């Protein structure tokens, strides 16, 4: 079983602790993505799993074997690096075969494994070329081929798409999803790109300042962000976060924004928080166009960004600036009126003192 277990894993450099007691269980054949901003500890955590960094405390197990003191080459993991790490003087075939030759695998078996990996990655026509003759996407496929031929228990990916342009990143995400269907191996993938995390992961581990903020499916972290940090990090456009207060009166349960705007809330969820100051989370894509005269948030457009399929509008709501992702051509330029509404169940509330979801 290719499970990976992290139990209170810590990492310090001298007196500075950078990873603070991470606990994580990765199931057999699960694809887990570690995501977060630069410096949050995700790559350090991955390198500790690979054995490239010593751990300062806790325990890492692959399968039923604790690997804290085991050399990287003996952990039965394969790592795909951000910079490809190909040997420039070797052909594609030789790069993919290198680790097998180092381990003394027979020539016939090497040829079979390389051919199989090349077919999976559609690089059969590139086997005689040198890395300098390849595009960035082709080099990344070769790096993945080198990992595949080892037939490891666990694949580790350290921001493998960050050096590619935007269009190629989208293509390679698709290739990685296809690869996963063909090679069903446990995988841990590190990225700072939340779109990569949402599209690739079975489960996301969202990290911040060396700590795990939330673990869940992509749907979990989007629909029910556990903290203000998760709420602001996950989403194609950042969630609007504004100050408010819960009110439970004659008109029902509502949250009153700092500018006086009133948003209805599901009473069953939030009536216990009446008179409590809160941070209100409103996703731009959940603010839908409304007509004047109906219950709505009404303001004036400040910035209009047409995106083709929709339009991102930054608007002023009595001194409070919000973003809304609206159908195209409803708002065309700065100064246009904006009128939006939101369903009560789409409103997120957080405790401003702790940052935790209510």
mmCIF file of C-alpha atoms in Angstrom:
data_model
loop_
_atom_site.group_PDB
_atom_site.id
_atom_site.type_symbol
_atom_site.label_atom_id
_atom_site.label_comp_id
_atom_site.label_asym_id
_atom_site.label_seq_id
_atom_site.Cartn_x
_atom_site.Cartn_y
_atom_site.Cartn_z
ATOM 1 C CA UNK A 1 0.000 0.000 0.000
ATOM 2 C CA UNK A 2 1.482 3.372 -1.086
ATOM 3 C CA UNK A 3 0.117 5.448 1.766
ATOM 4 C CA UNK A 4 1.990 8.454 3.162
ATOM 5 C CA UNK A 5 1.615 9.510 6.799
ATOM 6 C CA UNK A 6 2.927 12.716 8.355
ATOM 7 C CA UNK A 7 2.682 12.878 12.141
ATOM 8 C CA UNK A 8 3.504 16.177 13.863
ATOM 9 C CA UNK A 9 6.197 16.925 11.273
ATOM 10 C CA UNK A 10 8.302 19.986 12.061
ATOM 11 C CA UNK A 11 11.198 21.773 10.404
ATOM 12 C CA UNK A 12 13.490 24.395 11.924
ATOM 13 C CA UNK A 13 16.486 26.267 10.622
ATOM 14 C CA UNK A 14 18.487 27.097 13.754
ATOM 15 C CA UNK A 15 15.912 28.773 16.041
ATOM 16 C CA UNK A 16 13.456 29.572 13.239
ATOM 17 C CA UNK A 17 10.631 27.021 12.883
ATOM 18 C CA UNK A 18 9.207 27.041 9.346
ATOM 19 C CA UNK A 19 6.917 23.985 9.454
ATOM 20 C CA UNK A 20 4.789 23.685 12.580
ATOM 21 C CA UNK A 21 3.604 20.182 13.438
ATOM 22 C CA UNK A 22 1.882 19.057 10.211
ATOM 23 C CA UNK A 23 -0.395 15.996 10.353
ATOM 24 C CA UNK A 24 -1.547 14.444 7.074
ATOM 25 C CA UNK A 25 -2.714 11.041 5.861
ATOM 26 C CA UNK A 26 -2.487 10.393 2.107
ATOM 27 C CA UNK A 27 -4.411 7.316 0.943
ATOM 28 C CA UNK A 28 -3.210 4.756 -1.580
ATOM 29 C CA UNK A 29 -3.561 6.118 -5.167
ATOM 30 C CA UNK A 30 -4.747 9.502 -3.886
ATOM 31 C CA UNK A 31 -3.654 12.733 -5.605
ATOM 32 C CA UNK A 32 -3.065 15.364 -2.907
ATOM 33 C CA UNK A 33 -2.055 18.939 -3.712
ATOM 34 C CA UNK A 34 -0.164 21.138 -1.235
ATOM 35 C CA UNK A 35 -1.018 24.734 -2.098
ATOM 36 C CA UNK A 36 -0.272 28.116 -0.615
ATOM 37 C CA UNK A 37 1.692 31.316 -1.157
ATOM 38 C CA UNK A 38 5.468 31.440 -1.500
ATOM 39 C CA UNK A 39 7.210 30.755 1.792
ATOM 40 C CA UNK A 40 4.347 28.823 3.393
ATOM 41 C CA UNK A 41 6.426 25.620 3.808
ATOM 42 C CA UNK A 42 4.853 23.421 1.116
ATOM 43 C CA UNK A 43 8.053 22.704 -0.858
ATOM 44 C CA UNK A 44 9.996 22.156 2.372
ATOM 45 C CA UNK A 45 7.373 19.602 3.414
ATOM 46 C CA UNK A 46 7.644 17.828 0.047
ATOM 47 C CA UNK A 47 11.444 17.725 0.275
ATOM 48 C CA UNK A 48 11.184 16.194 3.740
ATOM 49 C CA UNK A 49 8.949 13.440 2.342
ATOM 50 C CA UNK A 50 11.531 12.854 -0.414
ATOM 51 C CA UNK A 51 14.390 12.795 2.098
ATOM 52 C CA UNK A 52 16.104 15.856 0.606
ATOM 53 C CA UNK A 53 15.555 17.778 3.865
ATOM 54 C CA UNK A 54 16.000 16.399 7.369
ATOM 55 C CA UNK A 55 12.999 16.734 9.641
ATOM 56 C CA UNK A 56 13.380 18.483 13.003
ATOM 57 C CA UNK A 57 10.562 16.614 14.703
ATOM 58 C CA UNK A 58 7.734 14.158 14.091
ATOM 59 C CA UNK A 59 7.525 11.131 11.841
ATOM 60 C CA UNK A 60 7.086 10.369 8.145
ATOM 61 C CA UNK A 61 5.928 6.929 7.005
ATOM 62 C CA UNK A 62 5.566 5.548 3.473
ATOM 63 C CA UNK A 63 3.416 2.463 3.629
ATOM 64 C CA UNK A 64 4.125 0.786 6.948
ATOM 65 C CA UNK A 65 7.759 1.943 7.045
ATOM 66 C CA UNK A 66 8.969 5.019 8.939
ATOM 67 C CA UNK A 67 11.468 6.733 6.638
ATOM 68 C CA UNK A 68 12.938 9.464 8.870
ATOM 69 C CA UNK A 69 16.419 7.922 8.749
ATOM 70 C CA UNK A 70 16.190 6.302 5.285
ATOM 71 C CA UNK A 71 18.183 7.737 2.355
ATOM 72 C CA UNK A 72 16.197 9.352 -0.492
ATOM 73 C CA UNK A 73 17.211 6.635 -2.976
ATOM 74 C CA UNK A 74 15.749 3.952 -0.709
ATOM 75 C CA UNK A 75 12.358 5.588 -0.046
ATOM 76 C CA UNK A 76 10.810 4.353 -3.312
ATOM 77 C CA UNK A 77 9.637 7.801 -4.377
ATOM 78 C CA UNK A 78 10.192 9.677 -7.644
ATOM 79 C CA UNK A 79 10.326 13.462 -7.815
ATOM 80 C CA UNK A 80 9.570 15.796 -10.722
ATOM 81 C CA UNK A 81 11.309 19.147 -10.249
ATOM 82 C CA UNK A 82 10.373 22.668 -11.283
ATOM 83 C CA UNK A 83 13.519 23.077 -13.430
ATOM 84 C CA UNK A 84 13.263 19.609 -15.112
ATOM 85 C CA UNK A 85 16.823 18.626 -13.962
ATOM 86 C CA UNK A 86 17.691 16.935 -17.264
ATOM 87 C CA UNK A 87 21.248 16.061 -18.268
ATOM 88 C CA UNK A 88 21.991 18.294 -21.287
ATOM 89 C CA UNK A 89 24.576 15.937 -22.820
ATOM 90 C CA UNK A 90 22.241 12.904 -22.793
ATOM 91 C CA UNK A 91 19.456 12.039 -25.206
ATOM 92 C CA UNK A 92 15.846 11.837 -24.067
ATOM 93 C CA UNK A 93 16.146 8.022 -23.966
ATOM 94 C CA UNK A 94 19.295 8.235 -21.847
ATOM 95 C CA UNK A 95 17.750 10.798 -19.477
ATOM 96 C CA UNK A 96 14.698 8.633 -18.881
ATOM 97 C CA UNK A 97 16.806 5.485 -18.512
ATOM 98 C CA UNK A 98 19.476 7.021 -16.272
ATOM 99 C CA UNK A 99 18.095 5.966 -12.878
ATOM 100 C CA UNK A 100 17.433 2.445 -14.133
ATOM 101 C CA UNK A 101 20.997 2.109 -15.433
ATOM 102 C CA UNK A 102 22.290 3.410 -12.106
ATOM 103 C CA UNK A 103 20.339 0.673 -10.333
ATOM 104 C CA UNK A 104 21.689 -2.037 -12.626
ATOM 105 C CA UNK A 105 18.427 -2.871 -14.416
ATOM 106 C CA UNK A 106 18.920 -5.060 -17.505
ATOM 107 C CA UNK A 107 19.014 -3.465 -20.975
ATOM 108 C CA UNK A 108 15.895 -5.254 -22.219
ATOM 109 C CA UNK A 109 13.890 -4.171 -19.189
ATOM 110 C CA UNK A 110 15.163 -0.594 -19.554
ATOM 111 C CA UNK A 111 14.140 -0.504 -23.222
ATOM 112 C CA UNK A 112 10.678 -1.836 -22.344
ATOM 113 C CA UNK A 113 10.078 0.644 -19.524
ATOM 114 C CA UNK A 114 11.339 3.644 -21.500
ATOM 115 C CA UNK A 115 9.187 2.706 -24.498
ATOM 116 C CA UNK A 116 6.149 2.303 -22.247
ATOM 117 C CA UNK A 117 6.696 5.693 -20.563
ATOM 118 C CA UNK A 118 7.334 7.405 -23.911
ATOM 119 C CA UNK A 119 4.072 5.993 -25.279
ATOM 120 C CA UNK A 120 2.123 7.195 -22.227
ATOM 121 C CA UNK A 121 3.566 10.710 -22.595
ATOM 122 C CA UNK A 122 3.508 10.815 -26.408
ATOM 123 C CA UNK A 123 7.258 11.508 -26.717
ATOM 124 C CA UNK A 124 8.243 8.426 -28.726
ATOM 125 C CA UNK A 125 9.503 10.594 -31.601
ATOM 126 C CA UNK A 126 11.782 12.567 -29.258
ATOM 127 C CA UNK A 127 13.895 9.754 -27.795
ATOM 128 C CA UNK A 128 17.004 10.564 -29.865
ATOM 129 C CA UNK A 129 16.939 14.317 -29.213
ATOM 130 C CA UNK A 130 18.915 16.311 -26.625
ATOM 131 C CA UNK A 131 17.113 18.541 -24.084
ATOM 132 C CA UNK A 132 18.197 21.736 -25.900
ATOM 133 C CA UNK A 133 16.144 20.584 -28.911
ATOM 134 C CA UNK A 134 12.937 20.372 -26.869
ATOM 135 C CA UNK A 135 10.280 22.891 -25.853
ATOM 136 C CA UNK A 136 9.510 23.533 -22.197
ATOM 137 C CA UNK A 137 6.465 21.268 -22.315
ATOM 138 C CA UNK A 138 8.458 18.462 -23.957
ATOM 139 C CA UNK A 139 11.187 18.747 -21.324
ATOM 140 C CA UNK A 140 8.590 18.469 -18.590
ATOM 141 C CA UNK A 141 7.208 15.301 -20.207
ATOM 142 C CA UNK A 142 10.715 13.839 -20.251
ATOM 143 C CA UNK A 143 11.092 14.677 -16.553
ATOM 144 C CA UNK A 144 7.802 12.885 -15.853
ATOM 145 C CA UNK A 145 8.936 9.941 -17.990
ATOM 146 C CA UNK A 146 12.059 9.613 -15.875
ATOM 147 C CA UNK A 147 9.821 9.365 -12.787
ATOM 148 C CA UNK A 148 7.391 6.883 -14.384
ATOM 149 C CA UNK A 149 10.055 4.316 -15.393
ATOM 150 C CA UNK A 150 11.128 3.936 -11.781
ATOM 151 C CA UNK A 151 7.645 2.552 -10.964
ATOM 152 C CA UNK A 152 7.758 4.194 -7.498
ATOM 153 C CA UNK A 153 5.291 3.904 -4.668
ATOM 154 C CA UNK A 154 4.843 7.689 -4.580
ATOM 155 C CA UNK A 155 5.180 10.493 -7.139
ATOM 156 C CA UNK A 156 6.285 13.889 -5.812
ATOM 157 C CA UNK A 157 5.776 17.005 -7.984
ATOM 158 C CA UNK A 158 7.484 20.265 -6.970
ATOM 159 C CA UNK A 159 5.757 23.089 -8.911
ATOM 160 C CA UNK A 160 6.368 21.288 -12.239
ATOM 161 C CA UNK A 161 4.431 23.797 -14.381
ATOM 162 C CA UNK A 162 5.655 27.094 -12.973
ATOM 163 C CA UNK A 163 8.256 27.631 -15.745
ATOM 164 C CA UNK A 164 5.700 27.242 -18.544
ATOM 165 C CA UNK A 165 3.629 29.953 -20.206
ATOM 166 C CA UNK A 166 -0.083 30.235 -19.405
ATOM 167 C CA UNK A 167 -1.352 28.304 -22.435
ATOM 168 C CA UNK A 168 1.142 25.482 -21.963
ATOM 169 C CA UNK A 169 0.306 25.224 -18.263
ATOM 170 C CA UNK A 170 -3.323 24.536 -19.181
ATOM 171 C CA UNK A 171 -2.236 21.859 -21.675
ATOM 172 C CA UNK A 172 0.121 20.219 -19.181
ATOM 173 C CA UNK A 173 -2.568 20.166 -16.478
ATOM 174 C CA UNK A 174 -4.662 18.129 -18.895
ATOM 175 C CA UNK A 175 -1.695 15.844 -19.575
ATOM 176 C CA UNK A 176 -1.131 15.267 -15.869
ATOM 177 C CA UNK A 177 -4.807 14.349 -15.398
ATOM 178 C CA UNK A 178 -4.536 11.889 -18.295
ATOM 179 C CA UNK A 179 -1.312 10.491 -16.852
ATOM 180 C CA UNK A 180 -3.013 9.913 -13.540
ATOM 181 C CA UNK A 181 -5.708 7.785 -15.174
ATOM 182 C CA UNK A 182 -3.029 5.608 -16.786
ATOM 183 C CA UNK A 183 -0.573 5.392 -13.875
ATOM 184 C CA UNK A 184 -2.552 4.921 -10.656
ATOM 185 C CA UNK A 185 0.099 5.793 -8.079
ATOM 186 C CA UNK A 186 -0.079 7.897 -4.936
ATOM 187 C CA UNK A 187 0.948 11.479 -5.766
ATOM 188 C CA UNK A 188 1.742 14.620 -3.759
ATOM 189 C CA UNK A 189 1.888 17.790 -5.824
ATOM 190 C CA UNK A 190 3.092 21.232 -4.730
ATOM 191 C CA UNK A 191 1.925 24.473 -6.346
ATOM 192 C CA UNK A 192 1.246 28.117 -5.500
ATOM 193 C CA UNK A 193 -1.446 28.200 -8.219
ATOM 194 C CA UNK A 194 -4.881 27.568 -6.722
ATOM 195 C CA UNK A 195 -6.331 26.832 -10.191
ATOM 196 C CA UNK A 196 -3.879 23.909 -10.527
ATOM 197 C CA UNK A 197 -4.869 22.733 -7.068
ATOM 198 C CA UNK A 198 -8.604 22.909 -7.777
ATOM 199 C CA UNK A 199 -8.376 21.127 -11.140
ATOM 200 C CA UNK A 200 -5.933 18.341 -10.223
ATOM 201 C CA UNK A 201 -6.533 17.382 -6.596
ATOM 202 C CA UNK A 202 -8.560 14.662 -4.962
ATOM 203 C CA UNK A 203 -7.864 16.625 -1.790
ATOM 204 C CA UNK A 204 -6.225 19.981 -1.189
ATOM 205 C CA UNK A 205 -3.931 20.792 1.735
ATOM 206 C CA UNK A 206 -3.936 24.577 2.031
ATOM 207 C CA UNK A 207 -0.889 25.910 3.913
ATOM 208 C CA UNK A 208 -0.064 29.300 5.397
ATOM 209 C CA UNK A 209 2.987 30.294 7.462
ATOM 210 C CA UNK A 210 4.080 26.686 7.917
ATOM 211 C CA UNK A 211 0.702 25.473 9.164
ATOM 212 C CA UNK A 212 -2.200 23.618 7.584
ATOM 213 C CA UNK A 213 -5.209 25.931 7.273
ATOM 214 C CA UNK A 214 -7.632 23.392 5.780
ATOM 215 C CA UNK A 215 -7.693 19.907 4.242
ATOM 216 C CA UNK A 216 -10.570 18.911 1.984
ATOM 217 C CA UNK A 217 -11.817 18.274 -1.509
ATOM 218 C CA UNK A 218 -11.720 21.190 -3.965
ATOM 219 C CA UNK A 219 -15.477 21.572 -3.427
ATOM 220 C CA UNK A 220 -15.007 21.665 0.363
ATOM 221 C CA UNK A 221 -12.435 24.455 0.382
ATOM 222 C CA UNK A 222 -14.419 26.501 -2.140
ATOM 223 C CA UNK A 223 -17.887 26.046 -0.631
ATOM 224 C CA UNK A 224 -16.911 26.138 3.049
ATOM 225 C CA UNK A 225 -13.558 27.876 3.585
ATOM 226 C CA UNK A 226 -12.464 27.214 7.157
ATOM 227 C CA UNK A 227 -10.646 30.515 7.691
ATOM 228 C CA UNK A 228 -10.383 34.025 6.313
ATOM 229 C CA UNK A 229 -7.066 33.078 4.692
ATOM 230 C CA UNK A 230 -8.640 30.176 2.790
ATOM 231 C CA UNK A 231 -11.579 32.370 1.780
ATOM 232 C CA UNK A 232 -9.257 34.977 0.302
ATOM 233 C CA UNK A 233 -6.905 32.489 -1.365
ATOM 234 C CA UNK A 234 -9.316 30.085 -3.078
ATOM 235 C CA UNK A 235 -11.354 31.329 -6.024
ATOM 236 C CA UNK A 236 -10.667 32.627 -9.530
ATOM 237 C CA UNK A 237 -11.373 36.124 -8.191
ATOM 238 C CA UNK A 238 -10.642 36.907 -4.552
ATOM 239 C CA UNK A 239 -13.606 36.767 -2.196
ATOM 240 C CA UNK A 240 -14.910 40.167 -1.053
ATOM 241 C CA UNK A 241 -14.294 40.485 2.704
ATOM 242 C CA UNK A 242 -16.081 43.339 4.492
ATOM 243 C CA UNK A 243 -16.996 44.209 8.083
ATOM 244 C CA UNK A 244 -20.551 43.640 9.292
ATOM 245 C CA UNK A 245 -22.804 42.773 12.208
ATOM 246 C CA UNK A 246 -25.442 40.036 12.547
ATOM 247 C CA UNK A 247 -28.959 41.271 13.338
ATOM 248 C CA UNK A 248 -31.944 39.110 14.257
ATOM 249 C CA UNK A 249 -35.038 41.327 14.371
ATOM 250 C CA UNK A 250 -38.547 41.786 13.061
ATOM 251 C CA UNK A 251 -37.367 41.567 9.448
ATOM 252 C CA UNK A 252 -35.590 38.264 10.120
ATOM 253 C CA UNK A 253 -31.932 37.326 10.401
ATOM 254 C CA UNK A 254 -29.566 39.521 8.395
ATOM 255 C CA UNK A 255 -26.044 40.877 8.303
ATOM 256 C CA UNK A 256 -25.656 44.646 8.219
ATOM 257 C CA UNK A 257 -22.561 45.813 6.362
ATOM 258 C CA UNK A 258 -20.521 48.726 7.651
ATOM 259 C CA UNK A 259 -22.141 51.035 5.087
ATOM 260 C CA UNK A 260 -25.667 50.080 6.231
ATOM 261 C CA UNK A 261 -26.498 47.656 3.408
ATOM 262 C CA UNK A 262 -28.636 44.750 4.629
ATOM 263 C CA UNK A 263 -28.233 41.146 3.442
ATOM 264 C CA UNK A 264 -30.688 38.444 4.481
ATOM 265 C CA UNK A 265 -29.227 35.358 6.184
ATOM 266 C CA UNK A 266 -30.560 31.834 6.781
ATOM 267 C CA UNK A 267 -31.872 32.205 10.349
ATOM 268 C CA UNK A 268 -31.171 28.594 11.274
ATOM 269 C CA UNK A 269 -27.441 29.067 10.650
ATOM 270 C CA UNK A 270 -26.683 32.449 12.119
ATOM 271 C CA UNK A 271 -29.363 33.568 14.622
ATOM 272 C CA UNK A 272 -27.116 32.382 17.469
ATOM 273 C CA UNK A 273 -24.596 35.052 16.432
ATOM 274 C CA UNK A 274 -27.018 37.993 16.771
ATOM 275 C CA UNK A 275 -25.352 41.349 17.606
ATOM 276 C CA UNK A 276 -21.949 39.841 16.894
ATOM 277 C CA UNK A 277 -19.394 41.695 14.735
ATOM 278 C CA UNK A 278 -18.384 39.534 11.762
ATOM 279 C CA UNK A 279 -16.338 39.566 8.597
ATOM 280 C CA UNK A 280 -18.660 38.977 5.640
ATOM 281 C CA UNK A 281 -17.418 36.960 2.654
ATOM 282 C CA UNK A 282 -19.083 37.455 -0.757
ATOM 283 C CA UNK A 283 -17.683 35.655 -3.793
ATOM 284 C CA UNK A 284 -17.696 37.884 -6.927
ATOM 285 C CA UNK A 285 -19.279 35.105 -8.986
ATOM 286 C CA UNK A 286 -22.164 34.816 -6.483
ATOM 287 C CA UNK A 287 -23.142 38.482 -6.842
ATOM 288 C CA UNK A 288 -25.751 38.328 -9.613
ATOM 289 C CA UNK A 289 -27.307 41.145 -11.613
ATOM 290 C CA UNK A 290 -30.445 42.630 -10.111
ATOM 291 C CA UNK A 291 -32.857 45.341 -11.236
ATOM 292 C CA UNK A 292 -33.288 48.618 -9.426
ATOM 293 C CA UNK A 293 -36.292 48.540 -7.110
ATOM 294 C CA UNK A 294 -35.680 44.941 -6.005
ATOM 295 C CA UNK A 295 -33.648 44.106 -2.853
ATOM 296 C CA UNK A 296 -30.082 44.663 -3.997
ATOM 297 C CA UNK A 297 -26.694 46.246 -3.429
ATOM 298 C CA UNK A 298 -26.543 49.385 -5.540
ATOM 299 C CA UNK A 299 -23.358 51.234 -6.377
ATOM 300 C CA UNK A 300 -21.224 52.775 -9.094
ATOM 301 C CA UNK A 301 -18.666 51.002 -11.272
ATOM 302 C CA UNK A 302 -15.067 52.069 -10.674
ATOM 303 C CA UNK A 303 -13.185 49.541 -12.826
ATOM 304 C CA UNK A 304 -14.647 47.412 -15.644
ATOM 305 C CA UNK A 305 -12.637 44.470 -17.051
ATOM 306 C CA UNK A 306 -14.353 42.670 -19.980
ATOM 307 C CA UNK A 307 -13.200 39.023 -20.034
ATOM 308 C CA UNK A 308 -15.297 37.827 -22.982
ATOM 309 C CA UNK A 309 -17.485 35.237 -21.274
ATOM 310 C CA UNK A 310 -18.131 37.617 -18.353
ATOM 311 C CA UNK A 311 -17.086 40.992 -16.960
ATOM 312 C CA UNK A 312 -15.233 41.685 -13.720
ATOM 313 C CA UNK A 313 -16.605 44.884 -12.188
ATOM 314 C CA UNK A 314 -15.142 46.723 -9.210
ATOM 315 C CA UNK A 315 -17.842 48.983 -7.796
ATOM 316 C CA UNK A 316 -18.250 51.401 -4.942
ATOM 317 C CA UNK A 317 -21.038 50.652 -2.464
ATOM 318 C CA UNK A 318 -21.304 53.755 -0.223
ATOM 319 C CA UNK A 319 -17.566 53.794 0.403
ATOM 320 C CA UNK A 320 -17.177 50.000 0.409
ATOM 321 C CA UNK A 321 -15.392 48.563 -2.659
ATOM 322 C CA UNK A 322 -16.619 45.189 -3.969
ATOM 323 C CA UNK A 323 -15.919 42.990 -6.990
ATOM 324 C CA UNK A 324 -18.640 41.254 -8.995
ATOM 325 C CA UNK A 325 -18.284 38.816 -11.898
ATOM 326 C CA UNK A 326 -21.261 39.656 -14.127
ATOM 327 C CA UNK A 327 -22.614 38.623 -17.544
ATOM 328 C CA UNK A 328 -20.991 40.552 -20.399
ATOM 329 C CA UNK A 329 -22.124 44.024 -21.496
ATOM 330 C CA UNK A 330 -24.368 44.777 -18.514
ATOM 331 C CA UNK A 331 -21.765 47.220 -17.219
ATOM 332 C CA UNK A 332 -19.556 48.767 -19.888
ATOM 333 C CA UNK A 333 -17.532 51.576 -18.302
ATOM 334 C CA UNK A 334 -16.559 53.289 -15.060
ATOM 335 C CA UNK A 335 -19.411 55.425 -13.730
ATOM 336 C CA UNK A 336 -22.168 53.047 -14.833
ATOM 337 C CA UNK A 337 -24.695 52.048 -12.133
ATOM 338 C CA UNK A 338 -24.344 48.589 -10.629
ATOM 339 C CA UNK A 339 -27.145 46.648 -8.954
ATOM 340 C CA UNK A 340 -26.413 43.168 -7.595
ATOM 341 C CA UNK A 341 -27.967 40.701 -5.166
ATOM 342 C CA UNK A 342 -26.783 37.514 -3.481
ATOM 343 C CA UNK A 343 -28.600 34.416 -2.239
ATOM 344 C CA UNK A 344 -28.535 34.105 1.586
ATOM 345 C CA UNK A 345 -26.944 30.642 1.426
ATOM 346 C CA UNK A 346 -24.006 32.051 -0.578
ATOM 347 C CA UNK A 347 -22.955 34.442 2.222
ATOM 348 C CA UNK A 348 -19.965 33.425 4.359
ATOM 349 C CA UNK A 349 -19.418 34.765 7.887
ATOM 350 C CA UNK A 350 -16.162 34.669 9.855
ATOM 351 C CA UNK A 351 -15.150 35.625 13.374
ATOM 352 C CA UNK A 352 -12.906 38.694 12.864
ATOM 353 C CA UNK A 353 -11.005 37.928 16.095
ATOM 354 C CA UNK A 354 -9.998 34.346 15.260
ATOM 355 C CA UNK A 355 -10.456 34.315 11.473
ATOM 356 C CA UNK A 356 -12.462 31.103 11.732
ATOM 357 C CA UNK A 357 -15.669 30.346 9.851
ATOM 358 C CA UNK A 358 -18.953 30.680 11.781
#
